[in-house]
Amino acid sequence: MITQYQSHTLVQHIQRGWSLFSEEMNEFVDLLPAQQRMKGENWYRGTADAVTQNLDIIRRYKAEYVVILAGDHIYKQDYSRMLNRSR
C-alpha cells in the first residue's frame, strides 16, 4: 500500500482491520510511505504517479496479481472473483 501525507489513520486501519491475509499463501499488504526517492521527483501526484514512482519495488515482489485502488476504495472486499476473471 502506497500512502501519501497524513496516512496515520489509514495505516492504523490496515494494521487493525486487515489481518485476514495468509502468510502461508504469500498474501500480504506492504506499506510504502510517501517519499521523494529520485532526484527531480516530486511527492506523489495521484494514484498513477505513486505506482510509477514505486514500480521497482512492485516488480521485485514478482506477484501474480497487484491490485491498485485509490484510497477511498480501500475496504474489506473479496477481490478473488475479479482476479479469477482476469485469468
Coordinates of C-alpha atoms in Angstrom, one line a residue:
M1 CA 0.0 0.0 0.0
I2 CA 1.5 3.3 -1.1
T3 CA 0.4 6.0 1.3
Q4 CA 0.6 9.8 0.9
Y5 CA 0.7 12.5 3.5
Q6 CA -1.1 12.3 6.8
S7 CA -1.6 8.5 6.5
H8 CA -1.6 7.6 10.2
T9 CA -5.3 6.7 10.3
L10 CA -5.1 4.7 7.1
V11 CA -2.1 2.7 8.4
Q12 CA -3.9 2.1 11.7
H13 CA -7.0 0.8 9.8
I14 CA -4.8 -1.6 7.8
Q15 CA -2.9 -2.9 10.8
R16 CA -6.1 -3.5 12.9
G17 CA -8.6 -4.5 10.3
W18 CA -6.7 -6.4 7.5
S19 CA -5.3 -9.4 9.4
L20 CA -7.2 -11.7 7.0
F21 CA -4.2 -12.4 4.8
S22 CA -2.3 -15.7 5.0
E23 CA 1.5 -15.7 5.2
E24 CA 1.5 -19.4 4.1
M25 CA -0.3 -18.3 0.9
N26 CA 2.2 -15.4 0.4
E27 CA -0.7 -12.9 0.9
F28 CA 0.2 -9.6 2.5
V29 CA -0.2 -5.8 2.4
D30 CA 3.1 -3.9 2.4
L31 CA 3.0 -0.2 3.4
L32 CA 5.2 2.2 1.4
P33 CA 5.0 5.7 2.9
A34 CA 5.3 8.7 0.6
Q35 CA 8.9 9.7 -0.1
Q36 CA 10.9 11.6 -2.7
R37 CA 13.0 8.8 -4.0
M38 CA 14.8 10.1 -7.1
K39 CA 16.4 13.4 -7.9
G40 CA 13.9 15.7 -9.5
E41 CA 10.8 13.6 -8.5
N42 CA 8.1 15.2 -6.5
W43 CA 5.7 13.9 -3.9
Y44 CA 3.0 11.7 -5.5
R45 CA 0.7 13.5 -7.8
G46 CA -2.1 10.9 -7.7
T47 CA -2.5 7.2 -7.8
A48 CA -0.8 6.6 -11.2
D49 CA 2.2 8.7 -10.2
A50 CA 2.5 6.8 -6.9
V51 CA 2.5 3.5 -8.8
T52 CA 5.0 4.8 -11.3
Q53 CA 7.5 6.0 -8.7
N54 CA 7.3 2.6 -6.9
L55 CA 7.4 0.3 -9.9
D56 CA 10.8 -1.1 -9.0
I57 CA 9.5 -2.2 -5.6
I58 CA 6.3 -3.6 -7.1
R59 CA 8.3 -5.6 -9.7
R60 CA 10.6 -7.1 -7.0
Y61 CA 7.7 -9.0 -5.5
K62 CA 7.1 -10.9 -8.7
A63 CA 3.5 -11.1 -7.7
E64 CA 0.9 -12.9 -9.7
Y65 CA -1.5 -10.0 -9.1
V66 CA -1.2 -6.5 -8.0
V67 CA -4.5 -4.7 -7.1
I68 CA -4.3 -1.0 -7.4
L69 CA -7.1 1.0 -5.6
A70 CA -7.5 4.7 -4.8
G71 CA -7.5 5.4 -1.1
D72 CA -11.3 5.9 -1.0
H73 CA -11.8 2.4 -2.4
I74 CA -9.9 0.5 0.3
Y75 CA -12.2 -1.6 2.3
K76 CA -12.6 -5.3 3.2
Q77 CA -13.6 -6.8 -0.1
D78 CA -13.1 -10.2 -1.6
Y79 CA -11.3 -9.5 -4.8
S80 CA -11.0 -13.2 -5.8
R81 CA -13.9 -13.0 -8.3
M82 CA -12.2 -10.1 -10.1
L83 CA -8.8 -11.8 -10.0
N84 CA -10.3 -15.1 -11.2
R85 CA -12.0 -13.4 -14.2
S86 CA -8.7 -11.9 -15.3
R87 CA -7.1 -15.3 -15.8

